Amino acid sequence: MMKHFDKAGILGADASFRRDLINSLAGYKSLNLIGTKSKSGITNLSPFSQVFHIGATPPLVGVLFRPNTVERHTLENILETGYFTLNHVTEAFYKQAHQTAARYQESEFNAVGLEEEYLSGFYAPFVKLSPVKVACSLQEQQTLQVNGTVLVIGAIEHVYVEESGLREDGSLDLNQLGTVTVSGLDEYHLGKKLARLSYPKPGKDLQEI
Amino acid sequence: MMKHFDKAGILGADASFRRDLINSLAGYKSLNLIGTKSKSGITNLSPFSQVFHIGATPPLVGVLFRPNTVERHTLENILETGYFTLNHVTEAFYKQAHQTAARYQESEFNAVGLEEEYLSGFYAPFVKLSPVKVACSLQEQQTLQVNGTVLVIGAIEHVYVEESGLREDGSLDLNQLGTVTVSGLDEYHLGKKLARLSYPKPGKDLQEI
């Protein structure tokens, strides 16, 4: 049986029901801890599920910041200093990653017990335990008129990947890396590989690769 | 051992290596088939991994279209008619979903054998087999100056969800629904739930909920 909600039904629902439903609708989401440091040297760490590929040449990544959320320290630090890091989350520390979303006054690194790491002289901190770490510099930001959401576009400056999860063709084996995915606002999952499929062409059967 | 690539190393790598690496960097991605229909009545179906939550009140969703890709029919149909659907992909038809990315002249529904469905008089077609179907109307589009990527913002008009995967609080149980997630360009996974965690507050222990 399919349950149906029209727009009026969604808008008329309880606010938390609407929030949970709309947050779940796209499906599984990427999960990255974004590391930043303020001009005055205070580090910040916060979980983001809205990080996406914008281009490979040059390598660019986009991050969406919703208006009026707890994540504003991250956005302020990025706009102030121009630097941020993305760090994959694994089963070993996903609960600490979730806890970084609490409204701490101090650095979330200290508060939840995740160790900072500095690599290649980059200003923003990485998460030492993370098997995939990406250093980005602020390339562009724009505000979506529709609701004040801010889109930050970052230029990828450095990539660090645990070698066991990097394939010869450049793709990452996320099952091997232990990367976690999130659904809705608060539910965490590991990926369980079904298959990797060949490039699709009309009239040609797909192969597992 | 961590492998390190700096920007020069990424830009100097083989184009396909770079493409696979940068596409993998964010982690697991959502997977939706986008259904559209041209003004002249030809339906189109194409897989997208860049669909994300923009807001819940009003309910809005964003889709990124990379410049000069095979997915342009989808974008053209959306801009021409103002309507599109999002459809979750399950293990039962993820290979057909992958195959819709081939450059067909005819409708991908027919080409790969996925049945169209029309609900609530909405113009764009849904995928009948999909356990989560969302009808969207074009709200706004903007082109990112940095590389010509197009951001389409859709207003959510209807949501159809298989009841067994809809929780009382509004969140979706993606494991129950059988929703598939994608990594890189071509690797498919099911989610394997770790836990759902309580709202994080400083000094308060997390609970599984």
CSV table of C-alpha atoms in Angstrom, one decimal:
chain,number,residue,atom,x,y,z
A,1,MET,CA,0.0,0.0,0.0
A,2,MET,CA,1.3,3.5,-0.9
A,3,LYS,CA,0.6,6.4,1.5
A,4,HIS,CA,0.0,9.7,-0.3
A,5,PHE,CA,0.6,13.2,0.9
A,6,ASP,CA,-0.2,16.2,-1.2
A,7,LYS,CA,1.4,19.6,-0.6
A,8,ALA,CA,-1.5,20.7,1.7
A,9,GLY,CA,-1.1,17.5,3.6
A,10,ILE,CA,2.6,18.0,4.1
A,11,LEU,CA,2.2,21.7,5.1
A,12,GLY,CA,-0.6,20.7,7.5
A,13,ALA,CA,1.4,17.9,9.2
A,14,ASP,CA,3.2,18.4,12.5
A,15,ALA,CA,6.4,20.3,12.0
A,16,SER,CA,8.7,17.5,13.2
A,17,PHE,CA,6.8,14.9,11.0
A,18,ARG,CA,7.3,17.2,8.0
A,19,ARG,CA,11.0,17.8,8.9
A,20,ASP,CA,11.7,14.0,9.2
A,21,LEU,CA,9.8,13.1,6.1
A,22,ILE,CA,11.3,15.7,3.8
A,23,ASN,CA,14.8,15.0,5.2
A,24,SER,CA,14.4,11.3,4.3
A,25,LEU,CA,13.0,11.8,0.8
A,26,ALA,CA,16.2,11.9,-1.3
A,27,GLY,CA,17.4,8.6,0.2
A,28,TYR,CA,20.9,7.8,1.7
A,29,LYS,CA,23.2,10.7,2.0
A,30,SER,CA,26.9,11.2,2.3
A,31,LEU,CA,28.3,12.0,5.7
A,32,ASN,CA,31.3,14.2,6.3
A,33,LEU,CA,32.6,16.0,9.3
A,34,ILE,CA,33.6,19.5,8.3
A,35,GLY,CA,36.6,20.8,10.1
A,36,THR,CA,37.3,24.6,10.4
A,37,LYS,CA,39.3,27.0,12.5
A,38,SER,CA,38.3,30.6,13.4
A,39,LYS,CA,40.6,33.5,12.8
A,40,SER,CA,41.2,33.5,16.5
A,41,GLY,CA,42.3,29.8,16.4
A,42,ILE,CA,39.2,28.0,17.8
A,43,THR,CA,38.6,24.8,15.9
A,44,ASN,CA,35.1,23.5,15.0
A,45,LEU,CA,33.8,20.2,13.8
A,46,SER,CA,30.3,19.5,12.5
A,47,PRO,CA,28.5,16.8,10.6
A,48,PHE,CA,27.2,17.5,7.1
A,49,SER,CA,25.0,15.4,4.8
A,50,GLN,CA,24.9,17.8,1.9
A,51,VAL,CA,28.3,17.6,0.3
A,52,PHE,CA,28.3,16.9,-3.4
A,53,HIS,CA,30.5,16.7,-6.5
A,54,ILE,CA,30.4,19.8,-8.7
A,55,GLY,CA,33.2,19.0,-11.1
A,56,ALA,CA,36.5,17.1,-11.6
A,57,THR,CA,38.5,19.5,-13.8
A,58,PRO,CA,39.1,21.6,-11.8
A,59,PRO,CA,38.1,19.5,-8.8
A,60,LEU,CA,35.2,21.2,-7.0
A,61,VAL,CA,32.9,20.3,-4.2
A,62,GLY,CA,29.6,22.0,-3.1
A,63,VAL,CA,28.2,22.2,0.4
A,64,LEU,CA,24.7,23.4,1.3
A,65,PHE,CA,24.2,25.3,4.6
A,66,ARG,CA,20.6,25.6,5.7
A,67,PRO,CA,19.6,29.0,7.2
A,68,ASN,CA,19.4,29.4,11.0
A,69,THR,CA,20.8,26.0,12.0
A,70,VAL,CA,23.4,25.0,14.5
A,71,GLU,CA,26.0,24.7,11.8
A,72,ARG,CA,26.6,28.5,11.4
A,73,HIS,CA,30.0,28.4,13.2
A,74,THR,CA,31.3,26.3,10.3
A,75,LEU,CA,30.0,28.7,7.7
A,76,GLU,CA,31.3,31.7,9.5
A,77,ASN,CA,34.8,30.1,9.8
A,78,ILE,CA,34.8,29.3,6.1
A,79,LEU,CA,33.8,32.8,5.1
A,80,GLU,CA,36.2,34.3,7.5
A,81,THR,CA,39.3,32.2,6.7
A,82,GLY,CA,38.6,30.6,3.3
A,83,TYR,CA,39.4,27.0,4.4
A,84,PHE,CA,37.7,23.8,5.4
A,85,THR,CA,38.2,20.1,5.5
A,86,LEU,CA,35.9,17.2,4.7
A,87,ASN,CA,36.4,13.9,6.7
A,88,HIS,CA,34.7,10.6,6.1
A,89,VAL,CA,33.0,9.1,9.2
A,90,THR,CA,33.4,5.4,10.0
A,91,GLU,CA,31.7,2.9,12.4
A,92,ALA,CA,34.5,3.5,14.9
A,93,PHE,CA,33.4,7.1,15.6
A,94,TYR,CA,30.0,7.8,14.1
A,95,LYS,CA,28.5,8.4,17.6
A,96,GLN,CA,31.1,11.0,18.3
A,97,ALA,CA,30.4,12.5,14.8
A,98,HIS,CA,26.7,12.7,15.7
A,99,GLN,CA,27.6,14.3,19.0
A,100,THR,CA,29.5,17.1,17.3
A,101,ALA,CA,26.2,18.6,16.3
A,102,ALA,CA,25.4,19.6,19.9
A,103,ARG,CA,25.8,23.3,20.7
A,104,TYR,CA,29.2,23.4,22.3
A,105,GLN,CA,30.9,26.6,23.3
A,106,GLU,CA,34.3,24.9,23.2
A,107,SER,CA,35.9,23.0,20.2
A,108,GLU,CA,33.9,20.0,19.2
A,109,PHE,CA,37.2,18.1,18.8
A,110,ASN,CA,37.9,18.3,22.5
A,111,ALA,CA,34.2,18.0,23.5
A,112,VAL,CA,33.7,14.6,21.8
A,113,GLY,CA,37.3,13.4,22.0
A,114,LEU,CA,38.3,13.3,18.3
A,115,GLU,CA,41.9,14.2,17.6
A,116,GLU,CA,42.8,17.1,15.3
A,117,GLU,CA,45.5,16.6,12.7
A,118,TYR,CA,47.3,19.2,10.5
A,119,LEU,CA,48.7,18.1,7.1
A,120,SER,CA,50.6,19.9,4.3
A,121,GLY,CA,50.5,23.1,6.3
A,122,PHE,CA,46.8,23.5,5.7
A,123,TYR,CA,45.0,25.9,8.0
A,124,ALA,CA,41.9,23.9,8.8
A,125,PRO,CA,42.1,20.8,11.0
A,126,PHE,CA,41.5,17.2,9.7
A,127,VAL,CA,40.0,14.4,11.8
A,128,LYS,CA,42.9,12.1,12.5
A,129,LEU,CA,40.8,8.9,12.5
A,130,SER,CA,39.2,9.6,9.2
A,131,PRO,CA,40.2,7.3,6.2
A,132,VAL,CA,39.3,10.0,3.6
A,133,LYS,CA,40.3,13.6,4.2
A,134,VAL,CA,39.9,16.5,1.7
A,135,ALA,CA,41.2,20.0,2.1
A,136,CYS,CA,39.2,22.7,0.4
A,137,SER,CA,39.6,26.4,-0.2
A,138,LEU,CA,36.6,28.7,-0.6
A,139,GLN,CA,36.0,29.3,-4.3
A,140,GLU,CA,32.5,30.9,-4.3
A,141,GLN,CA,29.4,31.3,-2.2
A,142,GLN,CA,25.9,32.1,-3.2
A,143,THR,CA,22.6,32.4,-1.3
A,144,LEU,CA,19.5,30.8,-2.7
A,145,GLN,CA,16.8,33.4,-2.8
A,146,VAL,CA,14.1,30.8,-2.3
A,147,ASN,CA,14.8,30.2,1.4
A,148,GLY,CA,18.2,31.7,2.3
A,149,THR,CA,20.1,28.4,2.0
A,150,VAL,CA,23.8,29.1,1.3
A,151,LEU,CA,25.8,27.1,-1.3
A,152,VAL,CA,29.5,27.1,-0.7
A,153,ILE,CA,31.7,25.9,-3.5
A,154,GLY,CA,35.2,24.6,-2.5
A,155,ALA,CA,38.2,24.0,-4.6
A,156,ILE,CA,39.9,20.7,-3.7
A,157,GLU,CA,43.5,21.4,-2.6
A,158,HIS,CA,44.6,18.1,-1.1
A,159,VAL,CA,43.2,14.6,-0.9
A,160,TYR,CA,44.3,12.0,1.6
A,161,VAL,CA,43.0,8.4,1.2
A,162,GLU,CA,43.7,5.2,3.1
A,163,GLU,CA,45.5,3.2,0.5
A,164,SER,CA,43.6,0.0,1.1
A,165,GLY,CA,40.4,1.7,-0.1
A,166,LEU,CA,41.8,3.4,-3.2
A,167,ARG,CA,41.4,1.4,-6.4
A,168,GLU,CA,43.8,1.6,-9.4
A,169,ASP,CA,41.2,3.4,-11.4
A,170,GLY,CA,40.9,6.2,-8.9
A,171,SER,CA,37.5,5.1,-7.4
A,172,LEU,CA,37.2,4.6,-3.7
A,173,ASP,CA,36.0,1.3,-2.1
A,174,LEU,CA,33.7,2.7,0.5
A,175,ASN,CA,32.9,-0.7,2.0
A,176,GLN,CA,36.6,-1.3,2.5
A,177,LEU,CA,37.1,2.2,4.0
A,178,GLY,CA,34.2,1.6,6.4
A,179,THR,CA,32.5,4.9,5.4
A,180,VAL,CA,29.1,5.5,7.0
A,181,THR,CA,26.0,6.9,5.3
A,182,VAL,CA,23.2,8.7,6.9
A,183,SER,CA,19.4,8.8,6.3
A,184,GLY,CA,17.0,11.4,7.6
A,185,LEU,CA,18.5,13.4,10.4
A,186,ASP,CA,19.9,10.8,12.7
A,187,GLU,CA,20.1,7.3,11.3
A,188,TYR,CA,23.4,5.7,10.4
A,189,HIS,CA,24.2,2.8,8.1
A,190,LEU,CA,27.1,1.0,6.5
A,191,GLY,CA,27.0,0.2,2.8
A,192,LYS,CA,26.7,-3.4,1.6
A,193,LYS,CA,27.9,-3.7,-2.0
A,194,LEU,CA,25.5,-5.1,-4.6
A,195,ALA,CA,27.7,-4.6,-7.7
A,196,ARG,CA,29.7,-2.3,-9.8
A,197,LEU,CA,28.3,-2.0,-13.3
A,198,SER,CA,29.9,-1.4,-16.7
A,199,TYR,CA,29.3,1.8,-18.7
A,200,PRO,CA,25.7,1.6,-20.1
A,201,LYS,CA,25.2,1.6,-23.9
A,202,PRO,CA,22.0,0.9,-25.9
A,203,GLY,CA,21.7,-2.7,-26.9
A,204,LYS,CA,24.7,-3.8,-24.8
A,205,ASP,CA,24.3,-6.1,-21.7
A,206,LEU,CA,25.6,-4.7,-18.5
A,207,GLN,CA,28.6,-6.5,-16.9
A,208,GLU,CA,29.7,-6.5,-13.3
A,209,ILE,CA,33.1,-5.0,-13.0
B,1,MET,CA,49.1,4.2,5.0
B,2,MET,CA,47.5,7.3,3.6
B,3,LYS,CA,48.0,8.2,-0.1
B,4,HIS,CA,48.3,12.0,-0.7
B,5,PHE,CA,47.3,13.9,-3.8
B,6,ASP,CA,47.8,17.7,-4.0
B,7,LYS,CA,46.0,19.8,-6.6
B,8,ALA,CA,48.7,19.5,-9.1
B,9,GLY,CA,48.8,15.8,-8.7
B,10,ILE,CA,45.0,15.6,-9.2
B,11,LEU,CA,45.1,17.8,-12.3
B,12,GLY,CA,48.1,15.8,-13.7
B,13,ALA,CA,46.4,12.5,-13.3
B,14,ASP,CA,44.7,10.6,-16.1
B,15,ALA,CA,41.2,12.1,-16.8
B,16,SER,CA,39.3,8.9,-15.9
B,17,PHE,CA,41.3,8.5,-12.7
B,18,ARG,CA,40.5,12.1,-11.7
B,19,ARG,CA,36.8,11.7,-12.6
B,20,ASP,CA,36.5,8.4,-10.5
B,21,LEU,CA,38.4,9.8,-7.6
B,22,ILE,CA,36.5,13.2,-7.3
B,23,ASN,CA,33.1,11.4,-7.9
B,24,SER,CA,33.9,9.1,-4.9
B,25,LEU,CA,35.1,11.8,-2.5
B,26,ALA,CA,31.9,12.8,-0.8
B,27,GLY,CA,31.0,9.2,0.1
B,28,TYR,CA,27.7,7.4,-0.4
B,29,LYS,CA,25.1,9.3,-2.5
B,30,SER,CA,21.4,9.2,-2.9
B,31,LEU,CA,20.0,7.5,-6.0
B,32,ASN,CA,16.9,8.6,-7.7
B,33,LEU,CA,15.5,8.1,-11.2
B,34,ILE,CA,14.1,11.3,-12.5
B,35,GLY,CA,11.1,11.0,-14.7
B,36,THR,CA,10.1,13.7,-17.2
B,37,LYS,CA,8.0,14.1,-20.3
B,38,SER,CA,8.7,16.4,-23.2
B,39,LYS,CA,6.0,18.9,-24.5
B,40,SER,CA,5.5,16.5,-27.4
B,41,GLY,CA,4.8,13.6,-25.0
B,42,ILE,CA,8.1,11.6,-25.1
B,43,THR,CA,8.9,10.3,-21.6
B,44,ASN,CA,12.5,10.2,-20.2
B,45,LEU,CA,14.1,8.5,-17.3
B,46,SER,CA,17.6,9.1,-16.0
B,47,PRO,CA,19.6,8.3,-12.8
B,48,PHE,CA,20.7,11.1,-10.5
B,49,SER,CA,22.9,11.0,-7.5
B,50,GLN,CA,22.8,14.7,-6.8
B,51,VAL,CA,19.4,15.3,-5.2
B,52,PHE,CA,19.3,17.0,-1.8
B,53,HIS,CA,17.1,18.5,0.8
B,54,ILE,CA,16.7,22.3,0.6
B,55,GLY,CA,14.0,22.9,3.1
B,56,ALA,CA,10.9,21.5,4.7
B,57,THR,CA,8.6,24.5,5.0
B,58,PRO,CA,7.8,24.8,2.2
B,59,PRO,CA,9.1,21.4,1.1
B,60,LEU,CA,11.9,22.0,-1.5
B,61,VAL,CA,14.4,19.7,-3.2
B,62,GLY,CA,17.5,20.6,-5.2
B,63,VAL,CA,19.0,18.7,-8.2
B,64,LEU,CA,22.4,19.5,-9.7
B,65,PHE,CA,22.9,19.0,-13.5
B,66,ARG,CA,26.4,18.8,-14.7
B,67,PRO,CA,27.1,20.7,-17.9
B,68,ASN,CA,27.4,18.7,-21.2
B,69,THR,CA,26.4,15.3,-19.9
B,70,VAL,CA,23.9,12.7,-21.2
B,71,GLU,CA,21.3,13.9,-18.8
B,72,ARG,CA,20.4,17.0,-20.8
B,73,HIS,CA,17.0,15.6,-21.9
B,74,THR,CA,15.9,15.6,-18.3
B,75,LEU,CA,16.9,19.2,-17.8
B,76,GLU,CA,15.4,20.3,-21.1
B,77,ASN,CA,12.1,18.6,-20.2
B,78,ILE,CA,12.0,20.2,-16.8
B,79,LEU,CA,12.7,23.7,-18.1
B,80,GLU,CA,10.1,23.2,-21.0
B,81,THR,CA,7.2,21.7,-18.9
B,82,GLY,CA,8.0,22.6,-15.3
B,83,TYR,CA,7.5,19.1,-13.9
B,84,PHE,CA,9.6,16.1,-12.8
B,85,THR,CA,9.4,13.1,-10.5
B,86,LEU,CA,12.0,11.5,-8.1
B,87,ASN,CA,11.8,7.7,-7.7
B,88,HIS,CA,13.8,5.6,-5.3
B,89,VAL,CA,15.7,2.7,-6.8
B,90,THR,CA,15.6,-0.8,-5.1
B,91,GLU,CA,17.7,-4.0,-5.5
B,92,ALA,CA,14.9,-5.3,-7.8
B,93,PHE,CA,15.6,-2.9,-10.6
B,94,TYR,CA,19.0,-1.1,-10.0
B,95,LYS,CA,20.5,-2.6,-13.1
B,96,GLN,CA,17.7,-1.3,-15.2
B,97,ALA,CA,18.1,2.1,-13.4
B,98,HIS,CA,21.8,2.1,-14.4
B,99,GLN,CA,21.0,1.2,-18.0
B,100,THR,CA,18.7,4.3,-18.3
B,101,ALA,CA,21.9,6.3,-18.5
B,102,ALA,CA,22.6,4.9,-21.9
B,103,ARG,CA,22.0,7.3,-24.8
B,104,TYR,CA,18.7,6.1,-26.1
B,105,GLN,CA,16.6,7.8,-28.8
B,106,GLU,CA,13.4,6.3,-27.5
B,107,SER,CA,11.9,6.5,-24.0
B,108,GLU,CA,14.1,4.9,-21.4
B,109,PHE,CA,11.0,3.4,-19.8
B,110,ASN,CA,10.4,1.3,-22.8
B,111,ALA,CA,14.1,0.7,-23.5
B,112,VAL,CA,14.9,-0.9,-20.2
B,113,GLY,CA,11.4,-2.3,-19.4
B,114,LEU,CA,10.3,-0.1,-16.4
B,115,GLU,CA,6.6,0.7,-16.3
B,116,GLU,CA,5.4,4.3,-16.3
B,117,GLU,CA,2.7,5.3,-13.8
B,118,TYR,CA,0.6,8.5,-13.6
B,119,LEU,CA,-0.8,9.6,-10.2
B,120,SER,CA,-2.9,12.5,-9.1
B,121,GLY,CA,-3.1,13.8,-12.6
B,122,PHE,CA,0.6,14.9,-12.5
B,123,TYR,CA,2.2,15.5,-15.9
B,124,ALA,CA,5.5,13.7,-15.4
B,125,PRO,CA,5.7,9.9,-15.1
B,126,PHE,CA,6.5,8.0,-12.0
B,127,VAL,CA,8.3,4.6,-11.9
B,128,LYS,CA,5.7,2.1,-11.0
B,129,LEU,CA,8.0,-0.2,-9.1
B,130,SER,CA,9.5,2.5,-6.9
B,131,PRO,CA,8.6,2.5,-3.2
B,132,VAL,CA,9.1,6.3,-2.8
B,133,LYS,CA,7.9,8.7,-5.5
B,134,VAL,CA,8.0,12.4,-5.3
B,135,ALA,CA,6.3,14.9,-7.7
B,136,CYS,CA,8.1,18.2,-8.1
B,137,SER,CA,7.3,21.4,-10.0
B,138,LEU,CA,10.1,23.8,-11.1
B,139,GLN,CA,10.5,26.6,-8.6
B,140,GLU,CA,13.8,28.2,-9.6
B,141,GLN,CA,16.9,27.4,-11.6
B,142,GLN,CA,20.4,28.9,-11.5
B,143,THR,CA,23.6,28.3,-13.3
B,144,LEU,CA,26.8,28.2,-11.2
B,145,GLN,CA,29.3,30.5,-12.9
B,146,VAL,CA,32.2,28.4,-11.7
B,147,ASN,CA,31.6,25.7,-14.3
B,148,GLY,CA,28.2,25.9,-15.8
B,149,THR,CA,26.6,23.4,-13.5
B,150,VAL,CA,22.8,24.0,-13.3
B,151,LEU,CA,21.0,23.9,-9.9
B,152,VAL,CA,17.2,23.2,-10.3
B,153,ILE,CA,15.1,23.8,-7.2
B,154,GLY,CA,11.8,21.8,-7.1
B,155,ALA,CA,8.7,22.4,-5.0
B,156,ILE,CA,7.4,19.1,-3.6
B,157,GLU,CA,3.8,18.7,-4.8
B,158,HIS,CA,3.1,15.0,-3.9
B,159,VAL,CA,4.8,12.3,-1.9
B,160,TYR,CA,4.0,8.6,-2.3
B,161,VAL,CA,5.6,6.2,0.1
B,162,GLU,CA,5.2,2.4,0.6
B,163,GLU,CA,3.5,2.3,4.0
B,164,SER,CA,5.7,-0.4,5.5
B,165,GLY,CA,8.7,2.0,5.2
B,166,LEU,CA,7.0,5.1,6.7
B,167,ARG,CA,7.5,5.5,10.5
B,168,GLU,CA,5.0,7.2,12.7
B,169,ASP,CA,7.4,10.2,13.2
B,170,GLY,CA,7.6,10.8,9.4
B,171,SER,CA,11.0,9.4,8.8
B,172,LEU,CA,11.6,6.7,6.2
B,173,ASP,CA,13.1,3.3,7.0
B,174,LEU,CA,15.3,3.0,4.0
B,175,ASN,CA,16.5,-0.5,4.9
B,176,GLN,CA,12.9,-1.7,4.9
B,177,LEU,CA,12.1,0.1,1.7
B,178,GLY,CA,15.1,-1.5,0.0
B,179,THR,CA,16.4,1.8,-1.3
B,180,VAL,CA,19.8,1.6,-3.0
B,181,THR,CA,22.7,4.0,-2.6
B,182,VAL,CA,25.5,4.7,-5.1
B,183,SER,CA,29.2,5.5,-4.8
B,184,GLY,CA,31.4,6.9,-7.4
B,185,LEU,CA,29.8,6.6,-10.9
B,186,ASP,CA,28.7,3.0,-11.0
B,187,GLU,CA,28.8,1.1,-7.7
B,188,TYR,CA,25.6,0.2,-6.0
B,189,HIS,CA,25.0,-0.7,-2.3
B,190,LEU,CA,22.2,-1.5,0.1
B,191,GLY,CA,22.3,0.2,3.5
B,192,LYS,CA,22.9,-1.8,6.6
B,193,LYS,CA,21.6,0.0,9.6
B,194,LEU,CA,24.0,0.8,12.5
B,195,ALA,CA,21.7,2.8,14.7
B,196,ARG,CA,19.4,5.8,15.0
B,197,LEU,CA,20.7,8.3,17.6
B,198,SER,CA,19.0,10.7,19.9
B,199,TYR,CA,19.2,14.5,19.5
B,200,PRO,CA,22.7,15.5,20.6
B,201,LYS,CA,23.1,17.9,23.5
B,202,PRO,CA,26.3,18.9,25.4
B,203,GLY,CA,26.9,16.7,28.5
B,204,LYS,CA,24.1,14.3,27.6
B,205,ASP,CA,24.8,10.7,26.6
B,206,LEU,CA,23.4,9.6,23.2
B,207,GLN,CA,20.6,7.0,23.2
B,208,GLU,CA,19.7,4.6,20.4
B,209,ILE,CA,16.2,5.4,19.3
